[in-house]
Amino acid sequence: MAGSRSTNYVDSDDCLLEYSYLFSPDLLRGKVAFITGGGSGIGFRIAEIFMRHGCNVAIGSRNTSRVEIAAKKLVQVTGGRCLSLCMDVRHVDEVSSAVEETVASLGLIDILVNNAAGNFLCPASSLSSKGFRTVMEIDTLGTFNTTKAVYERCFKQARGGIVVNLTATLGLRGQVMQVHAGCAKAAIDAMTRHLAVEWGPDAVRVNSLAPGPIEETEGMRRLGGSWARSAGLFQKLPLGRAGSKLDVAHAALFLASPAADYITGITLLVDGGSWLTTPNAFPDILPSAKL
Ligand code: HXC
Ligand code: NAP
């Protein structure tokens, strides 16, 4: 079995009940990370895992009470420092203030995780121009706004830094009712490559991390996850299961760590092989094959 449901899955924005270290607990000791959308879902778990590895973290999103509550939980469980910030990644002034507040409170930022996103299922024929634009603005423009603000304040003139952009596999193959999100995420993957080239000389590494279907997330709730689960689709993926938030957080930790020091401009897929195949239903197909 490729993986199992266990304590790796927590169906709320709470810390893991137990955690076994795979990497050195000091991997990010003394570093500062800024995580957009870090109050929920995948972003929350990335914040937790970074803090468990010695990193001080700022989490920012639109809903003040969400990030405040999340920061309290993270501090309580990890004993690290976590700053909660109210900001909309679409608004340059709010992003700049959040970056300034982070630097004043935690010090210069070493790692930026662009995780904030908006999505919904909608056929292209029903999608309004504003609906398309909204997702482009949160995902793509928001990633640009935040990356630029952190680069200008903390990374440039060869101080260096690390950017991890959360994208998706949607843009790799095409999917119904997802033209807005597929375009937005594909544009971020392009941004990753351009900035990796432009800022490599400043010692800035820029990579994308594209999750597949991840259990216990708003993304899965919105995009038909419960239907897919009850139809048994995840068992038919190459690795036989949906991912956990911890799977994604460990990949983010790797990209943010010195273990990835020579990696830039890539999109790391953390999807159990799901983009490679339609559901892996070969036992159903086998009887009809002419062998
Ligand atoms: C069609 C919709 C819609 C829907 C909103 N719109 N929801 N159109 N179907 N379900 C349209 C509205 O009608 C409006 O256009 C425009 O989008 C803006 O809507 P607002 O509600 O004003 O936008 P806003 O308040 O900025 O909210 C953004 C949001 C919202 C994206 C619509 O859902 C949100 O805040 N989401 C954040 C959380 C989230 O989505 N998490 C999941 C991330 S998962 P009109 O023309 O009518 O005025 C993810 C997975 C990616 O990203 C890949 C997975 C495989
Ligand atoms: P989520 O819990 O809804 O996370 C999105 C976060 O972004 C929320 O905390 C939200 O907080 C914040 N946000 C949204 N709009 C914002 C804005 N304008 N400014 C600032 N913050 C904003 O969803 P998730 O499922 O964990 O997804 C996390 C990331 O993984 C996203 O980039 C998503 O595209 C990607 N992903 C997820 C899956 C999956 O299976 N879940 C698959 C592929 C990719 P506020 O509402 O408080 O602003």
Short mmCIF file of C-alpha atoms and ligand atoms in Angstrom, two decimals:
data_model
loop_
_atom_site.label_atom_id
_atom_site.label_comp_id
_atom_site.label_asym_id
_atom_site.label_seq_id
_atom_site.Cartn_x
_atom_site.Cartn_y
_atom_site.Cartn_z
CA MET A 1 0.00 0.00 0.00
CA ALA A 2 1.40 3.37 -1.04
CA GLY A 3 0.05 5.30 1.96
CA SER A 4 -2.55 5.07 4.66
CA ARG A 5 -5.18 7.12 6.42
CA SER A 6 -3.86 7.77 9.85
CA THR A 7 -2.99 10.66 12.10
CA ASN A 8 -1.77 12.42 8.91
CA TYR A 9 -5.40 13.39 8.25
CA VAL A 10 -7.15 16.02 10.41
CA ASP A 11 -10.49 17.24 9.13
CA SER A 12 -10.25 20.79 10.49
CA ASP A 13 -7.76 23.61 10.77
CA ASP A 14 -6.08 22.02 13.74
CA CYS A 15 -2.55 20.82 14.31
CA LEU A 16 -1.64 17.17 13.95
CA LEU A 17 -2.35 15.03 17.02
CA GLU A 18 1.11 13.48 16.74
CA TYR A 19 4.10 14.07 14.51
CA SER A 20 7.16 11.96 13.69
CA TYR A 21 10.09 13.89 12.22
CA LEU A 22 11.30 12.82 8.75
CA PHE A 23 13.76 15.72 8.48
CA SER A 24 16.04 17.31 11.06
CA PRO A 25 13.90 19.26 13.58
CA ASP A 26 16.34 22.18 13.07
CA LEU A 27 15.93 22.29 9.29
CA LEU A 28 14.48 25.85 9.29
CA ARG A 29 15.84 27.02 12.68
CA GLY A 30 16.14 30.85 12.73
CA LYS A 31 14.32 31.34 9.42
CA VAL A 32 11.26 33.54 8.85
CA ALA A 33 8.44 32.47 6.51
CA PHE A 34 5.49 34.47 5.17
CA ILE A 35 2.54 32.28 4.17
CA THR A 36 -0.50 33.74 2.40
CA GLY A 37 -3.74 31.94 3.24
CA GLY A 38 -1.93 30.29 6.16
CA GLY A 39 -5.01 30.29 8.40
CA SER A 40 -6.65 27.28 6.76
CA GLY A 41 -6.21 24.05 4.85
CA ILE A 42 -2.89 23.37 3.17
CA GLY A 43 -1.42 26.74 4.18
CA PHE A 44 -2.15 26.06 7.86
CA ARG A 45 -0.41 22.67 7.68
CA ILE A 46 2.62 24.21 5.93
CA ALA A 47 2.79 26.82 8.72
CA GLU A 48 2.63 24.06 11.34
CA ILE A 49 5.35 21.93 9.73
CA PHE A 50 7.63 24.94 9.18
CA MET A 51 7.19 25.94 12.84
CA ARG A 52 7.87 22.37 14.01
CA HIS A 53 11.20 22.76 12.16
CA GLY A 54 12.23 25.94 13.97
CA CYS A 55 10.83 28.57 11.58
CA ASN A 56 9.02 31.73 12.74
CA VAL A 57 5.96 32.30 10.58
CA ALA A 58 3.60 35.09 9.51
CA ILE A 59 0.20 34.02 8.15
CA GLY A 60 -1.99 36.47 6.26
CA SER A 61 -5.50 36.46 4.78
CA ARG A 62 -8.70 38.52 4.59
CA ASN A 63 -10.45 37.03 7.61
CA THR A 64 -8.81 38.45 10.75
CA SER A 65 -10.35 36.06 13.24
CA ARG A 66 -9.41 33.06 11.08
CA VAL A 67 -5.69 33.94 11.09
CA GLU A 68 -5.73 34.99 14.75
CA ILE A 69 -7.27 31.71 15.87
CA ALA A 70 -4.90 29.75 13.63
CA ALA A 71 -1.84 31.58 15.00
CA LYS A 72 -2.89 30.80 18.60
CA LYS A 73 -3.20 27.09 17.80
CA LEU A 74 0.15 27.04 15.99
CA VAL A 75 1.99 28.75 18.83
CA GLN A 76 0.39 26.53 21.44
CA VAL A 77 1.35 23.27 19.71
CA THR A 78 4.78 24.16 18.31
CA GLY A 79 6.06 26.69 20.85
CA GLY A 80 7.28 28.88 17.96
CA ARG A 81 6.37 32.42 16.97
CA CYS A 82 3.46 33.14 14.63
CA LEU A 83 2.22 36.54 13.52
CA SER A 84 -1.33 36.88 12.14
CA LEU A 85 -1.99 39.53 9.50
CA CYS A 86 -5.13 40.82 7.84
CA MET A 87 -4.50 41.37 4.12
CA ASP A 88 -5.96 40.84 0.68
CA VAL A 89 -3.31 39.72 -1.80
CA ARG A 90 -5.09 41.75 -4.50
CA HIS A 91 -4.27 45.03 -2.73
CA VAL A 92 -0.66 46.12 -3.07
CA ASP A 93 -0.80 48.50 -0.08
CA GLU A 94 -2.17 45.81 2.25
CA VAL A 95 0.50 43.36 1.10
CA SER A 96 3.27 45.93 1.65
CA SER A 97 2.01 46.75 5.16
CA ALA A 98 1.86 43.04 6.03
CA VAL A 99 5.43 42.54 4.82
CA GLU A 100 6.61 45.57 6.86
CA GLU A 101 4.82 44.29 9.96
CA THR A 102 6.47 40.90 9.54
CA VAL A 103 9.95 42.38 9.18
CA ALA A 104 9.38 44.61 12.25
CA SER A 105 8.13 41.72 14.36
CA LEU A 106 10.05 38.64 13.14
CA GLY A 107 12.90 40.02 11.01
CA LEU A 108 13.65 39.81 7.29
CA ILE A 109 11.65 37.17 5.45
CA ASP A 110 13.61 34.16 4.13
CA ILE A 111 10.78 32.06 2.68
CA LEU A 112 7.57 33.13 0.93
CA VAL A 113 4.76 30.63 0.36
CA ASN A 114 2.09 31.91 -2.06
CA ASN A 115 -0.80 29.70 -1.05
CA ALA A 116 -3.85 32.04 -1.13
CA ALA A 117 -6.34 31.15 -3.87
CA GLY A 118 -9.99 31.27 -4.82
CA ASN A 119 -11.88 28.68 -6.81
CA PHE A 120 -15.33 27.27 -7.60
CA LEU A 121 -16.77 24.90 -10.17
CA CYS A 122 -18.37 26.73 -13.08
CA PRO A 123 -18.85 25.84 -16.75
CA ALA A 124 -17.10 28.32 -19.05
CA SER A 125 -20.42 29.15 -20.70
CA SER A 126 -21.86 30.37 -17.36
CA LEU A 127 -18.72 32.06 -16.06
CA SER A 128 -18.88 35.86 -16.07
CA SER A 129 -15.92 38.00 -17.02
CA LYS A 130 -15.76 39.17 -13.40
CA GLY A 131 -15.77 35.57 -12.14
CA PHE A 132 -12.81 34.72 -14.37
CA ARG A 133 -11.03 37.95 -13.39
CA THR A 134 -11.59 37.41 -9.68
CA VAL A 135 -9.76 34.08 -9.70
CA MET A 136 -6.97 35.46 -11.90
CA GLU A 137 -6.60 38.40 -9.51
CA ILE A 138 -6.48 36.35 -6.30
CA ASP A 139 -4.24 33.58 -7.64
CA THR A 140 -1.97 35.12 -10.29
CA LEU A 141 -1.92 38.83 -9.49
CA GLY A 142 -1.93 38.07 -5.75
CA THR A 143 1.13 35.85 -6.20
CA PHE A 144 2.87 38.58 -8.21
CA ASN A 145 1.98 41.34 -5.69
CA THR A 146 3.25 39.36 -2.72
CA THR A 147 6.37 38.04 -4.42
CA LYS A 148 7.35 41.50 -5.61
CA ALA A 149 6.80 43.07 -2.18
CA VAL A 150 8.89 40.41 -0.43
CA TYR A 151 11.63 40.54 -3.08
CA GLU A 152 11.92 44.35 -2.85
CA ARG A 153 11.97 44.43 0.95
CA CYS A 154 13.88 41.25 1.80
CA PHE A 155 15.45 39.32 -1.09
CA LYS A 156 17.11 41.72 -3.50
CA GLN A 157 20.77 42.77 -3.75
CA ALA A 158 21.81 39.14 -3.39
CA ARG A 159 20.47 38.65 0.16
CA GLY A 160 18.55 35.79 -1.44
CA GLY A 161 15.37 33.98 -0.52
CA ILE A 162 13.01 31.20 -1.41
CA VAL A 163 9.56 31.33 -3.05
CA VAL A 164 7.15 28.39 -3.13
CA ASN A 165 4.03 28.92 -5.25
CA LEU A 166 1.05 26.62 -4.72
CA THR A 167 -0.39 25.77 -8.13
CA ALA A 168 -2.26 22.74 -9.50
CA THR A 169 -2.16 20.16 -12.27
CA LEU A 170 -5.31 21.60 -13.89
CA GLY A 171 -3.37 23.58 -16.48
CA LEU A 172 -1.35 20.56 -17.54
CA ARG A 173 -4.21 18.65 -19.04
CA GLY A 174 -7.52 20.54 -19.09
CA GLN A 175 -10.55 19.97 -16.90
CA VAL A 176 -14.26 20.76 -17.09
CA MET A 177 -15.58 23.74 -15.11
CA GLN A 178 -12.07 24.91 -14.25
CA VAL A 179 -10.98 27.23 -17.08
CA HIS A 180 -10.50 30.15 -14.65
CA ALA A 181 -8.39 28.22 -12.12
CA GLY A 182 -6.46 26.30 -14.78
CA CYS A 183 -5.46 29.55 -16.51
CA ALA A 184 -4.57 31.22 -13.20
CA LYS A 185 -2.38 28.36 -12.01
CA ALA A 186 -0.69 27.87 -15.40
CA ALA A 187 0.21 31.57 -15.36
CA ILE A 188 1.76 31.16 -11.91
CA ASP A 189 3.87 28.25 -13.17
CA ALA A 190 5.08 30.54 -15.97
CA MET A 191 5.83 33.27 -13.39
CA THR A 192 7.86 30.71 -11.43
CA ARG A 193 10.08 30.04 -14.45
CA HIS A 194 10.52 33.71 -15.40
CA LEU A 195 11.38 34.84 -11.87
CA ALA A 196 13.70 31.87 -11.32
CA VAL A 197 15.70 33.07 -14.32
CA GLU A 198 15.57 36.78 -13.50
CA TRP A 199 16.32 36.47 -9.79
CA GLY A 200 18.71 33.50 -9.82
CA PRO A 201 21.68 35.92 -9.72
CA ASP A 202 20.20 37.41 -6.52
CA ALA A 203 20.28 33.90 -4.94
CA VAL A 204 16.49 33.70 -5.04
CA ARG A 205 15.03 30.27 -5.76
CA VAL A 206 11.48 30.18 -7.12
CA ASN A 207 9.52 26.92 -7.47
CA SER A 208 5.93 25.82 -7.86
CA LEU A 209 4.32 23.02 -5.89
CA ALA A 210 1.26 21.49 -7.56
CA PRO A 211 -0.90 19.35 -5.28
CA GLY A 212 -3.31 16.74 -6.57
CA PRO A 213 -6.56 16.03 -4.70
CA ILE A 214 -5.89 16.75 -1.02
CA GLU A 215 -8.23 15.41 1.68
CA GLU A 216 -9.81 17.63 4.36
CA THR A 217 -9.48 20.89 2.39
CA GLU A 218 -11.77 23.61 1.12
CA GLY A 219 -10.45 22.88 -2.36
CA MET A 220 -11.72 19.30 -2.19
CA ARG A 221 -15.01 20.36 -0.63
CA ARG A 222 -15.64 22.82 -3.47
CA LEU A 223 -14.45 20.67 -6.35
CA GLY A 224 -16.53 17.52 -5.92
CA GLY A 225 -14.26 15.70 -3.47
CA SER A 226 -17.05 13.92 -1.59
CA TRP A 227 -18.52 12.63 -4.87
CA ALA A 228 -15.09 11.41 -6.02
CA ARG A 229 -14.53 9.68 -2.68
CA SER A 230 -17.89 7.93 -2.66
CA ALA A 231 -17.36 6.85 -6.28
CA GLY A 232 -14.05 5.26 -5.20
CA LEU A 233 -12.05 7.39 -7.65
CA PHE A 234 -9.09 7.97 -5.34
CA GLN A 235 -8.41 4.24 -5.00
CA LYS A 236 -8.00 4.17 -8.77
CA LEU A 237 -5.22 6.76 -8.80
CA PRO A 238 -1.69 5.36 -9.30
CA LEU A 239 -0.83 5.64 -5.58
CA GLY A 240 -4.30 4.51 -4.58
CA ARG A 241 -5.33 7.40 -2.34
CA ALA A 242 -5.98 11.13 -2.13
CA GLY A 243 -3.17 13.18 -0.59
CA SER A 244 -2.99 14.64 2.88
CA LYS A 245 -2.15 18.23 3.83
CA LEU A 246 0.98 16.76 5.43
CA ASP A 247 2.10 15.32 2.06
CA VAL A 248 2.01 18.84 0.63
CA ALA A 249 3.63 20.43 3.70
CA HIS A 250 6.58 18.01 3.57
CA ALA A 251 7.14 18.86 -0.10
CA ALA A 252 7.01 22.59 0.75
CA LEU A 253 9.49 21.99 3.58
CA PHE A 254 11.85 20.24 1.17
CA LEU A 255 11.64 23.08 -1.39
CA ALA A 256 12.22 25.65 1.36
CA SER A 257 15.21 23.80 2.79
CA PRO A 258 18.91 23.66 1.87
CA ALA A 259 18.22 20.14 0.53
CA ALA A 260 16.74 21.92 -2.51
CA ASP A 261 19.59 24.44 -2.84
CA TYR A 262 20.17 23.66 -6.53
CA ILE A 263 16.48 23.49 -7.51
CA THR A 264 14.80 26.47 -9.11
CA GLY A 265 12.17 27.10 -11.79
CA ILE A 266 10.42 23.74 -11.45
CA THR A 267 6.86 22.68 -10.77
CA LEU A 268 6.98 19.84 -8.25
CA LEU A 269 3.88 17.66 -8.59
CA VAL A 270 2.59 16.19 -5.32
CA ASP A 271 -0.37 14.33 -6.70
CA GLY A 272 0.16 10.58 -6.35
CA GLY A 273 0.57 10.38 -10.11
CA SER A 274 -3.00 11.48 -10.69
CA TRP A 275 -2.30 13.87 -13.57
CA LEU A 276 -0.64 11.07 -15.57
CA THR A 277 -3.75 9.03 -15.93
CA THR A 278 -7.47 8.92 -15.96
CA PRO A 279 -8.55 6.77 -12.99
CA ASN A 280 -6.31 3.72 -12.98
CA ALA A 281 -9.15 1.27 -13.63
CA PHE A 282 -7.15 -1.43 -15.43
CA PRO A 283 -8.72 -4.35 -13.51
CA ASP A 284 -12.10 -3.20 -14.91
CA ILE A 285 -10.68 -2.87 -18.42
CA LEU A 286 -8.54 -6.01 -18.46
CA PRO A 287 -11.25 -8.55 -19.35
CA SER A 288 -11.99 -6.69 -22.58
CA ALA A 289 -8.33 -6.42 -23.66
CA LYS A 290 -7.06 -8.74 -26.43
CA LEU A 291 -3.85 -10.10 -24.85
C1 HXC B 1 -19.86 31.13 -10.78
C2 HXC B 1 -19.03 32.68 -9.26
C3 HXC B 1 -19.07 31.72 -8.22
C4 HXC B 1 -19.57 30.41 -8.54
C5 HXC B 1 -18.33 33.60 -7.39
N1 HXC B 1 -18.56 33.81 -8.69
N2 HXC B 1 -18.63 32.33 -7.08
N3 HXC B 1 -19.40 32.39 -10.52
N4 HXC B 1 -19.93 30.16 -9.81
N5 HXC B 1 -19.66 29.46 -7.61
C6 HXC B 1 -18.42 35.08 -9.42
C7 HXC B 1 -19.41 36.09 -8.86
O1 HXC B 1 -20.70 35.87 -9.41
C8 HXC B 1 -18.80 37.43 -9.30
O2 HXC B 1 -19.04 37.71 -10.66
C9 HXC B 1 -17.30 37.13 -9.18
O3 HXC B 1 -17.15 35.68 -9.20
C10 HXC B 1 -16.71 37.65 -7.88
O4 HXC B 1 -17.43 37.08 -6.81
P1 HXC B 1 -17.31 37.66 -5.32
O5 HXC B 1 -18.10 36.78 -4.42
O6 HXC B 1 -17.61 39.14 -5.32
O7 HXC B 1 -15.72 37.52 -5.07
P2 HXC B 1 -14.90 37.56 -3.75
O8 HXC B 1 -15.72 38.04 -2.58
O9 HXC B 1 -13.65 38.26 -4.06
O10 HXC B 1 -14.62 35.99 -3.44
C11 HXC B 1 -13.73 35.26 -4.20
C12 HXC B 1 -14.27 33.83 -4.43
C13 HXC B 1 -14.64 33.17 -3.11
C14 HXC B 1 -13.17 33.06 -5.18
C15 HXC B 1 -15.49 33.91 -5.34
O11 HXC B 1 -15.19 31.89 -3.34
C16 HXC B 1 -13.49 33.05 -2.16
O12 HXC B 1 -13.18 33.98 -1.44
N6 HXC B 1 -12.76 31.89 -2.11
C17 HXC B 1 -11.60 31.71 -1.23
C18 HXC B 1 -11.50 30.31 -0.71
C19 HXC B 1 -11.39 29.25 -1.81
O13 HXC B 1 -11.93 29.43 -2.90
N7 HXC B 1 -10.72 28.15 -1.47
C20 HXC B 1 -10.52 27.08 -2.41
C21 HXC B 1 -9.18 27.15 -3.00
S1 HXC B 1 -8.99 25.58 -3.75
P3 HXC B 1 -20.35 38.56 -11.17
O14 HXC B 1 -20.12 38.76 -12.63
O15 HXC B 1 -21.54 37.71 -10.89
O16 HXC B 1 -20.36 39.85 -10.37
C22 HXC B 1 -8.17 25.72 -5.17
C23 HXC B 1 -7.95 24.40 -5.87
C24 HXC B 1 -7.27 24.58 -7.21
O17 HXC B 1 -7.81 26.77 -5.56
C25 HXC B 1 -7.13 23.34 -8.00
C26 HXC B 1 -7.72 22.08 -7.51
C27 HXC B 1 -7.59 20.86 -8.41
P1 NAP B 2 -8.31 27.14 1.46
O1 NAP B 2 -8.29 26.51 2.81
O2 NAP B 2 -9.55 27.79 1.00
O3 NAP B 2 -7.09 28.15 1.38
C1 NAP B 2 -7.10 29.33 0.67
C2 NAP B 2 -6.67 30.44 1.62
O4 NAP B 2 -6.48 31.62 0.85
C3 NAP B 2 -7.69 30.76 2.69
O5 NAP B 2 -7.04 30.72 3.95
C4 NAP B 2 -8.17 32.17 2.37
O6 NAP B 2 -8.38 32.89 3.59
C5 NAP B 2 -7.00 32.71 1.57
N1 NAP B 2 -7.40 33.73 0.60
C6 NAP B 2 -8.34 33.62 -0.39
N2 NAP B 2 -8.44 34.76 -1.07
C7 NAP B 2 -7.53 35.61 -0.52
C8 NAP B 2 -7.16 36.95 -0.80
N3 NAP B 2 -7.74 37.64 -1.77
N4 NAP B 2 -6.17 37.51 -0.03
C9 NAP B 2 -5.58 36.82 0.97
N5 NAP B 2 -5.90 35.56 1.27
C10 NAP B 2 -6.86 34.96 0.54
O7 NAP B 2 -7.92 26.09 0.31
P2 NAP B 2 -6.90 24.85 0.18
O8 NAP B 2 -7.69 23.75 -0.43
O9 NAP B 2 -6.14 24.61 1.43
O10 NAP B 2 -5.91 25.39 -0.98
C11 NAP B 2 -4.64 25.92 -0.66
C12 NAP B 2 -3.80 26.05 -1.94
O11 NAP B 2 -3.59 24.78 -2.54
C13 NAP B 2 -4.45 26.92 -3.01
O12 NAP B 2 -3.47 27.65 -3.69
C14 NAP B 2 -5.07 25.90 -3.94
O13 NAP B 2 -5.26 26.39 -5.24
C15 NAP B 2 -4.01 24.81 -3.90
N6 NAP B 2 -4.53 23.49 -4.29
C16 NAP B 2 -5.39 22.82 -3.48
C17 NAP B 2 -5.84 21.56 -3.85
C18 NAP B 2 -6.75 20.78 -2.96
O14 NAP B 2 -7.03 19.60 -3.23
N7 NAP B 2 -7.22 21.33 -1.87
C19 NAP B 2 -5.44 21.00 -5.07
C20 NAP B 2 -4.59 21.73 -5.89
C21 NAP B 2 -4.12 22.97 -5.48
P3 NAP B 2 -9.43 34.12 3.72
O15 NAP B 2 -10.74 33.62 3.21
O16 NAP B 2 -9.39 34.45 5.17
O17 NAP B 2 -8.88 35.24 2.89
#
